[in-house]
Structures are given as structure tokens and as C-alpha cells.
Amino acid sequence: MEFIRAYADWFYLIGAVLFILTLRGLSGPKTAIVGNRYGMIAMAIAVLTTFFVAQGPVVWMIIAAMIAGAVVGIARARTVPMTQMPETVALMHSLVGLAAVLIAVAAIIHNNSLQSIGAERLAAQGLNFYAMSKVHLFELFVGCFVGAITFTASVFAYGKLAAKKWAKTISGTWVKPVQALIFIAMLMCGFSFFSTGSMSAFWAMTGLALVFGWVWIAPVGGGDMPVVVSLLNSFSGWAAAGIGFTLENNMLIVAGSLVGSSGAILSYIMCKAMNRSIINVLFGGAMGAVAAPTAAGAQVQRNYRSGSADDAGFLMSNADSVVIVPGYGMAQGRAQNAVKELANLLKEQGVTVRFAIHPVAGRMPGHMNVLLAEADVPYEDILEMDEINADFPATDVVLVIGANDVVNPAAKDDPSSPIYGMPILEAHKARTIMVIKRSMATGYAGLDNDLFYNDKTMMIFGDAKKVVEEMTKAINGTGH
């Protein structure tokens, strides 16, 4: 194994290049599988190289931890339904943050332990002790508090997305002052640790960071959770990079920086798609909080038109072009395969079928793309918002499956709406609109949708999968 130790930097360099190629591959659905393979190879190289260059590792503990993690990870990957993927991603981010905190704690305790033994006694044993420099203390300070914030913020995001009772949104004039006080106190304790090396200051900083992560994300409304998940992904990367500096592990620095920067870019893209700044999302109040009175049932009763799956099947089979707009309702009903079957049947009858994807559709970045890829929908049939919007006026039928806020015309027409200015899929411009929903309840952001009351809109109530299957039967001539 001396060979690996001698050329560790070269192995890390190969792994870093593969991680960059991973991101390149993940930028498109056609190359995503290859990108994932690059990432798996890079991680294998990183783990094996680090294992062999480590000084005196406790082998059985490392292997036991890796086996336990592999068992849990494989079991979760095989059993998690797509409806729970957003909260699963948030939970994984929390583990990265927790790992950063634990590594920082271990590094400091280990250093203090060596310091207590004394340089002379260590030298007698053939060991050298180097006191932590200010640079190392600063790296631990940053890595630990970013990791702690990421951990509790991600745990809350998980609870919010999974609709856990303990993940309650908080609101009130007291929230921002409390956030500011906790953050300032955290920085002061961190500065004290950085200046004096005080363990009391370190523990206080870590505790305040854990509290801040929770209080920071708790006021954010459900409509902003996709951005939060993306941002926490970025934070987990920066936490890993910070610990990489502490451990002097170049591979961890590169990998963490890639995750951090790519997550930050994705957060920016999503905020742009919502016509909001990241500061507004995280500190300016929540869309869900603004719309809470409406969601509570105070909305004025309005007239809408409803129809059946048979009616929808007839309209689509006689159309020249159909655009399907998937939303969280499709994930909730696990309807992606039924939708794929419907699209194929319409194509066989000469209908042009395409899918329109909004950047923040669903509850995590790329949620709808993952669902459609799982159902083997051809990539060329899936179009982003900027590609499809100009085609809506010439579209005969738009089928909206559980999407709410991303097709809400209030974003363009109502200056008083919390989502005013947010770019949307302009489904309201189509000749006929059909919407599959369980009820007239508001979407995740708690806003009523003017599209549902449009004269061209037909509401079809029921479970997405069941309704789509009934549409397919109607088109086949076997409907009731």
C-alpha cells in the first residue's frame, strides 16, 4: 500500500476530475447515468485512498460504519417512493451537516488530548505534536457552524416536506430579532474560540448554530421549500469543504466545493424562476404565511366547470396537439407510468403530445424530470418553461396534473398576489384546459388558482393515476 500513499495526490486528482465529469454528466438526462458512474468511481477512489493514507486507522470501526451505511442506504433507495424523495434528499443533507460537526468535534478533542500528553512524551514515543494554528481554528469554526446550521435546518425541511407535526412554521414580529440575536451570539462565541481556543466558546457556538438552523428555516413557507432544499444542498457542500481544509484532504475540499457551488447556482436559477431573491426567500417571509387566511377556508366561493374522464378522453383524442403539465399531484398519485401510457396512446392516434416542466414544479429541484425519466418518457418530449410557453396559444388541450402555483395566472395578472411576477407555464392561453385534482384545495403555497375558474377550464376530480387510467380507457373506447 506504499504505492497508494506515495501517489495519493495523483489519485485525489483523478477523483477530482471524475467528480467534475459527474456534474457535467448530471447536467442532462441523456448523460446522467454516465455521470452517476463517474461519481461512484470517484467516491470509491477517494474512500480507498483516504483509507490507506490515514495514520493508524481503527479498521474495524471504519468497515463497520461503511457496512451499516451501505445497508441503510441500499434499503432506503429500494423502498423510498417518489412522493417521499424530497424529504429523503433533505434528510441526506442533514447527515452531511452532522458529519461536519462530528469531525470538527473529533479534531478538537484529539488535538486537546495530544496537547495534554505533552510534546516531550510524544517525542519519546516517536510522535510529533503540532499545535493548531489560527488558520486551523478558523477552518474548524466555519466548518462546524455551517455543518450545525445545515443539520438542524435540513431536519426541519425534512419534517416540513413529510408533513410532520413537530415541523411547524413559526411567524410573528419576534422571529427576525431572535434570528439576529442568535446569529450574532453564535459569531461572538465562534470568534472567542478562534481567538482563545476556549472549548466552552466552541460548545456554545455549536449549540447556538444548531438552534439557529432550526429558527432560520422554520418561518419559510411550503411554497419556498424547493429552494430551501437546493440551498441546503449547497450548504452541505461548503460544510464538507471546510472540514476538508481541517483534515488537509484535497479531495474533500474539491468535492465539497463542487457540491456547494452547484447547489448555489441551482438555488439562483430556482429563485429566478420564482422572480424572487434568495434573501427574500430566507428572510423576507413565506408565501405560505402570506396566503394562510385563504388556505384556512376564508376564500370566496367561485364557479367552476367540472367534467369526467370520458369527457377529457374525447377532447384529447380529437385534438391535434396536447401538452401535459405535471405537478406534485402526479407524484402523489404515482401516476407517471399511467401518464406515459396515455401519451403513447394519443401519439398512436396522430396527436402531438409534449410535456411542459416548470423549474420549481414538485417539491425538490428536478422532481418532475425524475418522475418522467422513471417512466421512460422520451427526453425530446420534455420541454422546459422557456421552450414551451410560446406554443400554448396554438395548443388544443393542456392537461394539468396536480400542478397549482406554476400555472396560476395571478402571477401575471394580480399585483396583489404573493407570486406576482413569478414566471409561469402559460397554460391559460391554450384553447382548452383540463385539470386533475383531488379537490379545489389550494396548492402548497396556499394560494387559490384563477386558472381553475377560467371559462376554458374543466376540472376533473380524483386520484391522478385512476383518472388518467380512465382517460386511457375512454380513448380506447372502453370507458363507461
Short mmCIF file of C-alpha atoms in Angstrom, two decimals:
data_model
loop_
_atom_site.label_atom_id
_atom_site.label_comp_id
_atom_site.label_asym_id
_atom_site.label_seq_id
_atom_site.Cartn_x
_atom_site.Cartn_y
_atom_site.Cartn_z
CA MET A 1 0.00 0.00 0.00
CA GLU A 2 3.05 2.26 -0.01
CA PHE A 3 2.33 2.85 -3.68
CA ILE A 4 -1.04 4.46 -2.87
CA ARG A 5 0.47 6.58 -0.13
CA ALA A 6 3.25 7.77 -2.42
CA TYR A 7 0.86 8.76 -5.17
CA ALA A 8 -2.13 9.80 -3.04
CA ASP A 9 -2.24 13.29 -4.56
CA TRP A 10 -2.45 11.80 -8.05
CA PHE A 11 -5.31 9.53 -7.02
CA TYR A 12 -7.09 12.50 -5.49
CA LEU A 13 -6.56 14.47 -8.69
CA ILE A 14 -8.09 11.65 -10.76
CA GLY A 15 -11.05 11.54 -8.37
CA ALA A 16 -11.49 15.33 -8.56
CA VAL A 17 -11.56 15.23 -12.37
CA LEU A 18 -14.14 12.44 -12.25
CA PHE A 19 -16.30 14.50 -9.87
CA ILE A 20 -16.19 17.38 -12.34
CA LEU A 21 -17.22 14.99 -15.12
CA THR A 22 -20.01 13.79 -12.82
CA LEU A 23 -21.50 17.26 -12.66
CA ARG A 24 -21.11 17.59 -16.41
CA GLY A 25 -22.97 14.33 -16.92
CA LEU A 26 -25.75 15.23 -14.49
CA SER A 27 -26.47 18.42 -16.43
CA GLY A 28 -28.59 16.47 -18.94
CA PRO A 29 -30.91 13.44 -18.70
CA LYS A 30 -29.21 11.57 -21.54
CA THR A 31 -25.80 11.68 -19.85
CA ALA A 32 -27.00 11.36 -16.24
CA ILE A 33 -26.34 7.63 -15.99
CA VAL A 34 -22.74 8.04 -17.17
CA GLY A 35 -22.37 10.98 -14.79
CA ASN A 36 -23.53 8.84 -11.88
CA ARG A 37 -21.00 6.17 -12.79
CA TYR A 38 -18.20 8.73 -12.81
CA GLY A 39 -19.32 9.86 -9.36
CA MET A 40 -19.34 6.31 -7.99
CA ILE A 41 -15.83 5.65 -9.32
CA ALA A 42 -14.56 8.96 -7.94
CA MET A 43 -16.01 8.26 -4.50
CA ALA A 44 -14.51 4.76 -4.48
CA ILE A 45 -11.08 6.23 -5.30
CA ALA A 46 -11.47 8.88 -2.60
CA VAL A 47 -12.51 6.41 0.11
CA LEU A 48 -9.82 3.84 -0.69
CA THR A 49 -7.05 6.42 -0.97
CA THR A 50 -8.02 8.10 2.30
CA PHE A 51 -8.24 4.70 3.99
CA PHE A 52 -4.67 3.83 3.09
CA VAL A 53 -3.10 7.24 3.82
CA ALA A 54 -4.73 7.57 7.25
CA GLN A 55 -2.37 7.31 10.20
CA GLY A 56 -3.25 4.36 12.45
CA PRO A 57 -6.92 3.92 11.47
CA VAL A 58 -9.19 1.71 13.59
CA VAL A 59 -10.03 -0.59 10.70
CA TRP A 60 -12.93 -2.49 12.24
CA MET A 61 -14.78 0.71 13.16
CA ILE A 62 -14.38 2.13 9.67
CA ILE A 63 -15.54 -1.05 7.95
CA ALA A 64 -18.46 -1.47 10.38
CA ALA A 65 -19.60 2.10 9.74
CA MET A 66 -19.32 1.65 5.96
CA ILE A 67 -21.32 -1.60 6.05
CA ALA A 68 -24.01 -0.06 8.26
CA GLY A 69 -24.27 2.96 5.98
CA ALA A 70 -24.41 0.80 2.87
CA VAL A 71 -27.18 -1.39 4.32
CA VAL A 72 -29.31 1.58 5.34
CA GLY A 73 -28.64 3.44 2.07
CA ILE A 74 -29.49 0.49 -0.18
CA ALA A 75 -32.62 -0.35 1.81
CA ARG A 76 -33.82 3.25 1.65
CA ALA A 77 -33.02 3.58 -2.06
CA ARG A 78 -35.01 0.45 -2.88
CA THR A 79 -38.06 1.30 -0.79
CA VAL A 80 -38.49 5.08 -0.89
CA PRO A 81 -41.44 6.10 -3.11
CA MET A 82 -41.03 9.10 -5.40
CA THR A 83 -43.51 11.05 -3.28
CA GLN A 84 -41.01 10.89 -0.40
CA MET A 85 -37.91 11.72 -2.44
CA PRO A 86 -37.85 15.46 -1.49
CA GLU A 87 -37.80 14.79 2.25
CA THR A 88 -35.29 11.97 1.72
CA VAL A 89 -32.92 14.40 -0.03
CA ALA A 90 -33.34 16.89 2.83
CA LEU A 91 -32.58 14.14 5.36
CA MET A 92 -29.40 13.20 3.50
CA HIS A 93 -28.26 16.82 3.62
CA SER A 94 -28.74 16.76 7.41
CA LEU A 95 -26.36 13.80 7.69
CA VAL A 96 -23.65 15.68 5.78
CA GLY A 97 -24.01 18.61 8.18
CA LEU A 98 -23.92 16.32 11.20
CA ALA A 99 -20.78 14.63 9.85
CA ALA A 100 -19.07 18.00 9.54
CA VAL A 101 -19.92 18.84 13.15
CA LEU A 102 -18.71 15.48 14.47
CA ILE A 103 -15.45 15.69 12.52
CA ALA A 104 -14.78 19.17 13.90
CA VAL A 105 -15.51 17.99 17.44
CA ALA A 106 -13.27 14.92 16.99
CA ALA A 107 -10.42 17.03 15.58
CA ILE A 108 -10.50 19.43 18.53
CA ILE A 109 -10.78 16.70 21.18
CA HIS A 110 -7.94 14.78 19.54
CA ASN A 111 -5.76 17.88 19.46
CA ASN A 112 -6.50 18.68 23.10
CA SER A 113 -5.75 15.10 24.06
CA LEU A 114 -2.34 15.20 22.39
CA GLN A 115 -1.64 18.58 23.93
CA SER A 116 -2.38 17.25 27.41
CA ILE A 117 0.13 14.40 26.91
CA GLY A 118 2.83 16.90 26.11
CA ALA A 119 5.30 17.28 23.29
CA GLU A 120 8.18 15.65 25.19
CA ARG A 121 6.28 12.45 26.00
CA LEU A 122 5.01 12.23 22.42
CA ALA A 123 8.55 12.73 21.13
CA ALA A 124 9.74 9.90 23.36
CA GLN A 125 7.21 7.68 21.59
CA GLY A 126 8.43 8.84 18.19
CA LEU A 127 5.41 11.11 17.63
CA ASN A 128 5.27 14.78 16.84
CA PHE A 129 2.67 17.24 18.08
CA TYR A 130 1.81 20.42 16.22
CA ALA A 131 -0.49 22.86 17.97
CA MET A 132 -3.42 24.01 15.89
CA SER A 133 -2.74 27.27 14.13
CA LYS A 134 -5.20 30.15 13.90
CA VAL A 135 -5.94 29.03 10.36
CA HIS A 136 -6.96 25.57 11.60
CA LEU A 137 -9.13 27.06 14.33
CA PHE A 138 -10.85 29.30 11.79
CA GLU A 139 -11.47 26.35 9.48
CA LEU A 140 -12.99 24.38 12.36
CA PHE A 141 -15.09 27.38 13.33
CA VAL A 142 -16.53 27.76 9.84
CA GLY A 143 -16.95 24.05 9.11
CA CYS A 144 -18.62 23.36 12.44
CA PHE A 145 -21.15 26.18 12.46
CA VAL A 146 -22.09 25.73 8.80
CA GLY A 147 -22.48 21.99 9.42
CA ALA A 148 -24.59 22.56 12.53
CA ILE A 149 -26.88 25.00 10.72
CA THR A 150 -27.19 22.58 7.80
CA PHE A 151 -28.07 19.70 10.14
CA THR A 152 -30.99 21.26 12.02
CA ALA A 153 -32.24 23.25 9.02
CA SER A 154 -32.32 20.07 6.94
CA VAL A 155 -34.07 18.14 9.71
CA PHE A 156 -36.77 20.83 9.79
CA ALA A 157 -37.04 20.80 5.98
CA TYR A 158 -37.49 17.03 6.16
CA GLY A 159 -40.25 17.42 8.73
CA LYS A 160 -41.96 20.14 6.71
CA LEU A 161 -41.91 18.14 3.48
CA ALA A 162 -43.04 14.98 5.27
CA ALA A 163 -45.87 16.93 6.99
CA LYS A 164 -44.62 16.06 10.48
CA LYS A 165 -46.49 17.72 13.34
CA TRP A 166 -43.28 18.87 15.02
CA ALA A 167 -42.16 20.85 11.95
CA LYS A 168 -44.49 23.80 12.46
CA THR A 169 -43.98 27.07 10.63
CA ILE A 170 -43.34 29.96 13.01
CA SER A 171 -44.29 33.55 12.33
CA GLY A 172 -44.51 36.88 14.11
CA THR A 173 -42.61 40.12 14.56
CA TRP A 174 -40.33 38.44 17.10
CA VAL A 175 -38.83 35.99 14.60
CA LYS A 176 -36.31 38.21 12.81
CA PRO A 177 -34.93 39.85 16.00
CA VAL A 178 -34.49 36.42 17.59
CA GLN A 179 -32.76 35.13 14.45
CA ALA A 180 -30.40 38.13 14.51
CA LEU A 181 -29.60 37.74 18.22
CA ILE A 182 -28.83 34.01 17.90
CA PHE A 183 -26.68 34.60 14.83
CA ILE A 184 -24.68 37.42 16.47
CA ALA A 185 -24.20 35.36 19.66
CA MET A 186 -23.02 32.42 17.55
CA LEU A 187 -20.45 34.56 15.75
CA MET A 188 -19.22 36.07 19.05
CA CYS A 189 -18.72 32.60 20.56
CA GLY A 190 -17.00 31.48 17.37
CA PHE A 191 -14.69 34.49 17.46
CA SER A 192 -13.87 33.75 21.10
CA PHE A 193 -13.00 30.17 20.20
CA PHE A 194 -10.92 31.37 17.26
CA SER A 195 -9.07 33.89 19.45
CA THR A 196 -8.51 31.86 22.61
CA GLY A 197 -9.19 28.23 21.70
CA SER A 198 -11.75 28.07 24.53
CA MET A 199 -13.73 24.83 24.47
CA SER A 200 -16.61 26.49 26.32
CA ALA A 201 -16.89 29.01 23.49
CA PHE A 202 -16.73 26.19 20.95
CA TRP A 203 -19.58 24.24 22.58
CA ALA A 204 -21.65 27.42 22.92
CA MET A 205 -21.08 28.29 19.25
CA THR A 206 -22.10 24.77 18.17
CA GLY A 207 -25.25 24.82 20.30
CA LEU A 208 -26.29 28.26 19.02
CA ALA A 209 -25.66 27.16 15.43
CA LEU A 210 -27.94 24.15 15.91
CA VAL A 211 -30.69 26.41 17.29
CA PHE A 212 -30.18 28.98 14.54
CA GLY A 213 -30.54 26.38 11.79
CA TRP A 214 -33.99 25.47 13.10
CA VAL A 215 -35.19 29.03 13.77
CA TRP A 216 -33.82 30.19 10.41
CA ILE A 217 -35.79 27.72 8.28
CA ALA A 218 -38.93 27.38 10.44
CA PRO A 219 -40.54 30.63 9.13
CA VAL A 220 -40.11 29.62 5.48
CA GLY A 221 -43.39 28.63 3.82
CA GLY A 222 -44.12 25.43 1.93
CA GLY A 223 -44.04 27.14 -1.46
CA ASP A 224 -40.37 28.01 -0.95
CA MET A 225 -39.24 24.56 0.18
CA PRO A 226 -37.78 23.54 -3.23
CA VAL A 227 -35.37 26.49 -3.00
CA VAL A 228 -34.56 25.64 0.62
CA VAL A 229 -33.72 22.04 -0.30
CA SER A 230 -31.41 23.28 -3.06
CA LEU A 231 -29.75 25.80 -0.76
CA LEU A 232 -29.20 23.21 1.97
CA ASN A 233 -27.54 21.04 -0.65
CA SER A 234 -25.14 23.92 -1.23
CA PHE A 235 -24.56 24.37 2.50
CA SER A 236 -23.74 20.69 2.96
CA GLY A 237 -21.08 21.04 0.27
CA TRP A 238 -19.47 24.09 1.89
CA ALA A 239 -19.51 22.33 5.26
CA ALA A 240 -17.68 19.37 3.72
CA ALA A 241 -15.17 21.69 2.04
CA GLY A 242 -14.49 23.46 5.34
CA ILE A 243 -13.77 20.17 7.08
CA GLY A 244 -11.60 19.18 4.11
CA PHE A 245 -9.31 22.10 4.96
CA THR A 246 -9.19 20.97 8.58
CA LEU A 247 -8.26 17.42 7.62
CA GLU A 248 -5.95 18.67 4.85
CA ASN A 249 -7.79 16.41 2.43
CA ASN A 250 -7.72 17.91 -1.06
CA MET A 251 -10.35 15.53 -2.40
CA LEU A 252 -12.87 16.57 0.24
CA ILE A 253 -12.17 20.22 -0.48
CA VAL A 254 -12.76 19.76 -4.22
CA ALA A 255 -15.86 17.59 -3.83
CA GLY A 256 -17.38 19.89 -1.21
CA SER A 257 -16.70 22.98 -3.32
CA LEU A 258 -18.33 21.38 -6.36
CA VAL A 259 -21.44 20.48 -4.38
CA GLY A 260 -21.55 23.89 -2.73
CA SER A 261 -21.16 25.91 -5.93
CA SER A 262 -23.54 23.78 -7.99
CA GLY A 263 -26.18 23.97 -5.24
CA ALA A 264 -25.79 27.74 -5.06
CA ILE A 265 -26.19 28.07 -8.84
CA LEU A 266 -29.29 25.86 -8.78
CA SER A 267 -30.76 27.95 -5.95
CA TYR A 268 -30.20 31.09 -8.03
CA ILE A 269 -31.88 29.51 -11.06
CA MET A 270 -34.90 28.49 -8.98
CA CYS A 271 -35.21 31.90 -7.35
CA LYS A 272 -35.09 33.48 -10.79
CA ALA A 273 -37.88 31.14 -11.90
CA MET A 274 -39.93 32.40 -8.94
CA ASN A 275 -38.98 36.05 -9.55
CA ARG A 276 -37.61 36.28 -6.02
CA SER A 277 -34.22 36.81 -4.42
CA ILE A 278 -32.63 34.26 -2.15
CA ILE A 279 -32.67 36.86 0.65
CA ASN A 280 -36.42 37.28 0.19
CA VAL A 281 -36.99 33.54 0.35
CA LEU A 282 -34.95 33.02 3.51
CA PHE A 283 -35.57 36.25 5.40
CA GLY A 284 -38.44 38.05 3.70
CA GLY A 285 -41.32 35.85 4.86
CA ALA A 286 -43.03 32.87 3.40
CA MET A 287 -45.53 32.63 0.59
CA GLY A 288 -47.47 30.15 2.64
CA ALA A 289 -47.67 32.57 5.55
CA VAL A 290 -48.94 35.36 3.33
CA ALA A 291 -51.71 33.22 1.96
CA ALA A 292 -52.65 31.48 5.18
CA PRO A 293 -56.09 33.12 5.61
CA THR A 294 -57.12 31.91 2.16
CA ALA A 295 -55.89 28.40 2.81
CA ALA A 296 -57.79 28.33 6.08
CA GLY A 297 -61.10 28.45 4.24
CA ALA A 298 -61.83 32.17 4.06
CA GLN A 299 -61.90 32.19 0.26
CA VAL A 300 -64.97 33.38 -1.59
CA GLN A 301 -66.95 30.67 -3.37
CA ARG A 302 -66.45 30.87 -7.13
CA ASN A 303 -68.00 28.99 -10.00
CA TYR A 304 -66.05 26.39 -11.89
CA ARG A 305 -66.83 23.74 -14.51
CA SER A 306 -66.24 20.06 -13.83
CA GLY A 307 -66.22 17.07 -16.14
CA SER A 308 -65.44 13.37 -16.33
CA ALA A 309 -62.51 11.31 -17.55
CA ASP A 310 -64.66 10.26 -20.52
CA ASP A 311 -65.15 13.93 -21.49
CA ALA A 312 -61.42 14.52 -21.25
CA GLY A 313 -60.60 11.42 -23.30
CA PHE A 314 -62.95 12.54 -26.06
CA LEU A 315 -61.45 16.04 -26.20
CA MET A 316 -57.85 14.80 -26.28
CA SER A 317 -58.48 12.11 -28.90
CA ASN A 318 -59.95 14.76 -31.20
CA ALA A 319 -57.14 17.25 -30.66
CA ASP A 320 -54.13 17.87 -32.87
CA SER A 321 -51.83 18.86 -30.00
CA VAL A 322 -51.80 18.11 -26.28
CA VAL A 323 -49.43 19.49 -23.64
CA ILE A 324 -49.23 17.70 -20.29
CA VAL A 325 -48.18 19.78 -17.25
CA PRO A 326 -47.16 17.50 -14.36
CA GLY A 327 -47.09 18.65 -10.74
CA TYR A 328 -46.86 17.18 -7.28
CA GLY A 329 -50.28 15.53 -7.76
CA MET A 330 -48.70 13.21 -10.30
CA ALA A 331 -46.02 12.22 -7.79
CA GLN A 332 -48.55 11.82 -5.01
CA GLY A 333 -50.73 9.55 -7.14
CA ARG A 334 -47.71 7.70 -8.60
CA ALA A 335 -49.28 8.34 -11.96
CA GLN A 336 -46.18 8.76 -14.14
CA ASN A 337 -46.47 5.35 -15.82
CA ALA A 338 -50.19 5.84 -16.46
CA VAL A 339 -49.42 9.25 -17.96
CA LYS A 340 -46.76 7.70 -20.20
CA GLU A 341 -49.33 5.12 -21.41
CA LEU A 342 -51.87 7.88 -22.11
CA ALA A 343 -49.30 9.88 -24.08
CA ASN A 344 -48.32 6.84 -26.16
CA LEU A 345 -51.96 6.09 -26.98
CA LEU A 346 -52.57 9.67 -28.11
CA LYS A 347 -49.44 9.56 -30.27
CA GLU A 348 -50.71 6.37 -31.93
CA GLN A 349 -53.82 8.31 -32.92
CA GLY A 350 -51.77 11.08 -34.52
CA VAL A 351 -51.89 13.57 -31.65
CA THR A 352 -48.75 15.58 -30.89
CA VAL A 353 -48.01 15.16 -27.17
CA ARG A 354 -45.41 17.08 -25.18
CA PHE A 355 -44.64 17.65 -21.51
CA ALA A 356 -44.11 21.12 -20.01
CA ILE A 357 -41.86 21.38 -16.94
CA HIS A 358 -41.60 24.37 -14.62
CA PRO A 359 -38.27 24.74 -12.76
CA VAL A 360 -39.96 24.62 -9.33
CA ALA A 361 -42.68 22.06 -10.08
CA GLY A 362 -42.93 19.48 -7.32
CA ARG A 363 -41.13 19.74 -4.00
CA MET A 364 -37.50 19.49 -5.00
CA PRO A 365 -35.38 20.62 -7.97
CA GLY A 366 -35.98 18.38 -10.99
CA HIS A 367 -38.76 16.42 -9.27
CA MET A 368 -40.93 16.11 -12.39
CA ASN A 369 -37.98 15.29 -14.64
CA VAL A 370 -37.07 12.38 -12.36
CA LEU A 371 -40.63 11.06 -12.40
CA LEU A 372 -40.91 11.20 -16.18
CA ALA A 373 -37.46 9.62 -16.61
CA GLU A 374 -38.56 6.81 -14.30
CA ALA A 375 -41.50 6.19 -16.66
CA ASP A 376 -39.16 6.26 -19.72
CA VAL A 377 -40.82 9.29 -21.29
CA PRO A 378 -38.63 10.31 -24.27
CA TYR A 379 -36.36 13.22 -23.41
CA GLU A 380 -37.26 15.05 -26.60
CA ASP A 381 -40.90 15.22 -25.45
CA ILE A 382 -39.99 17.06 -22.25
CA LEU A 383 -39.68 20.83 -22.64
CA GLU A 384 -38.74 23.50 -20.14
CA MET A 385 -40.88 26.57 -19.50
CA ASP A 386 -38.96 28.88 -21.83
CA GLU A 387 -39.20 26.35 -24.67
CA ILE A 388 -42.94 25.65 -24.45
CA ASN A 389 -44.60 28.91 -23.39
CA ALA A 390 -44.78 30.35 -26.90
CA ASP A 391 -46.67 27.24 -28.09
CA PHE A 392 -49.57 27.36 -25.64
CA PRO A 393 -51.82 29.68 -27.73
CA ALA A 394 -51.72 27.15 -30.59
CA THR A 395 -52.27 24.13 -28.29
CA ASP A 396 -55.66 22.41 -28.45
CA VAL A 397 -55.62 20.81 -24.98
CA VAL A 398 -53.50 21.31 -21.89
CA LEU A 399 -53.75 18.59 -19.24
CA VAL A 400 -52.61 19.82 -15.82
CA ILE A 401 -51.96 17.02 -13.32
CA GLY A 402 -51.85 18.35 -9.79
CA ALA A 403 -49.84 21.47 -10.59
CA ASN A 404 -51.05 24.61 -8.85
CA ASP A 405 -48.81 27.61 -8.40
CA VAL A 406 -46.72 27.07 -11.54
CA VAL A 407 -49.78 27.61 -13.79
CA ASN A 408 -51.52 30.30 -11.72
CA PRO A 409 -52.37 33.32 -13.94
CA ALA A 410 -52.34 35.55 -10.84
CA ALA A 411 -48.57 35.59 -11.20
CA LYS A 412 -49.05 37.69 -14.35
CA ASP A 413 -52.37 39.46 -13.72
CA ASP A 414 -52.71 40.20 -9.99
CA PRO A 415 -50.21 42.69 -8.49
CA SER A 416 -51.54 41.88 -5.00
CA SER A 417 -50.67 38.18 -5.29
CA PRO A 418 -47.63 36.92 -3.34
CA ILE A 419 -46.42 35.21 -6.53
CA TYR A 420 -46.91 38.23 -8.81
CA GLY A 421 -44.03 38.45 -11.27
CA MET A 422 -43.15 34.76 -10.99
CA PRO A 423 -42.69 33.23 -14.45
CA ILE A 424 -45.33 30.54 -15.02
CA LEU A 425 -46.33 27.97 -17.61
CA GLU A 426 -48.90 29.92 -19.60
CA ALA A 427 -51.44 27.10 -19.77
CA HIS A 428 -54.32 29.61 -19.60
CA LYS A 429 -53.59 30.62 -23.20
CA ALA A 430 -54.46 27.17 -24.59
CA ARG A 431 -57.82 26.53 -26.29
CA THR A 432 -58.93 24.02 -23.67
CA ILE A 433 -57.52 23.36 -20.20
CA MET A 434 -58.21 20.26 -18.12
CA VAL A 435 -57.04 20.00 -14.53
CA ILE A 436 -56.84 16.79 -12.49
CA LYS A 437 -57.08 17.44 -8.74
CA ARG A 438 -58.43 15.67 -5.70
CA SER A 439 -60.38 18.78 -4.69
CA MET A 440 -60.47 22.55 -5.06
CA ALA A 441 -57.98 22.91 -2.22
CA THR A 442 -55.11 25.34 -2.66
CA GLY A 443 -51.60 24.31 -3.63
CA TYR A 444 -48.51 24.02 -1.44
CA ALA A 445 -48.09 27.80 -1.34
CA GLY A 446 -51.66 28.19 -0.04
CA LEU A 447 -52.92 30.28 -2.97
CA ASP A 448 -56.18 29.95 -4.84
CA ASN A 449 -55.66 29.43 -8.57
CA ASP A 450 -57.57 31.60 -11.06
CA LEU A 451 -56.96 29.00 -13.78
CA PHE A 452 -59.47 26.66 -12.15
CA TYR A 453 -62.26 29.19 -12.70
CA ASN A 454 -61.38 30.01 -16.30
CA ASP A 455 -64.22 29.54 -18.80
CA LYS A 456 -61.94 27.25 -20.85
CA THR A 457 -61.06 25.05 -17.87
CA MET A 458 -62.65 21.72 -16.96
CA MET A 459 -61.89 20.32 -13.50
CA ILE A 460 -61.66 16.53 -13.15
CA PHE A 461 -61.64 15.38 -9.54
CA GLY A 462 -59.98 12.22 -8.28
CA ASP A 463 -56.71 10.41 -7.78
CA ALA A 464 -54.32 11.27 -10.62
CA LYS A 465 -53.46 7.69 -11.52
CA LYS A 466 -57.05 6.49 -11.50
CA VAL A 467 -58.31 9.44 -13.54
CA VAL A 468 -55.55 9.09 -16.15
CA GLU A 469 -56.25 5.36 -16.47
CA GLU A 470 -59.96 6.14 -17.01
CA MET A 471 -58.98 8.66 -19.69
CA THR A 472 -56.94 5.99 -21.44
CA LYS A 473 -59.90 3.59 -21.35
CA ALA A 474 -62.17 6.28 -22.76
CA ILE A 475 -59.79 6.93 -25.66
CA ASN A 476 -59.63 3.18 -26.31
CA GLY A 477 -63.42 3.13 -26.44
CA THR A 478 -63.75 1.01 -23.32
CA GLY A 479 -64.81 3.76 -20.94
CA HIS A 480 -68.20 3.76 -19.26
#
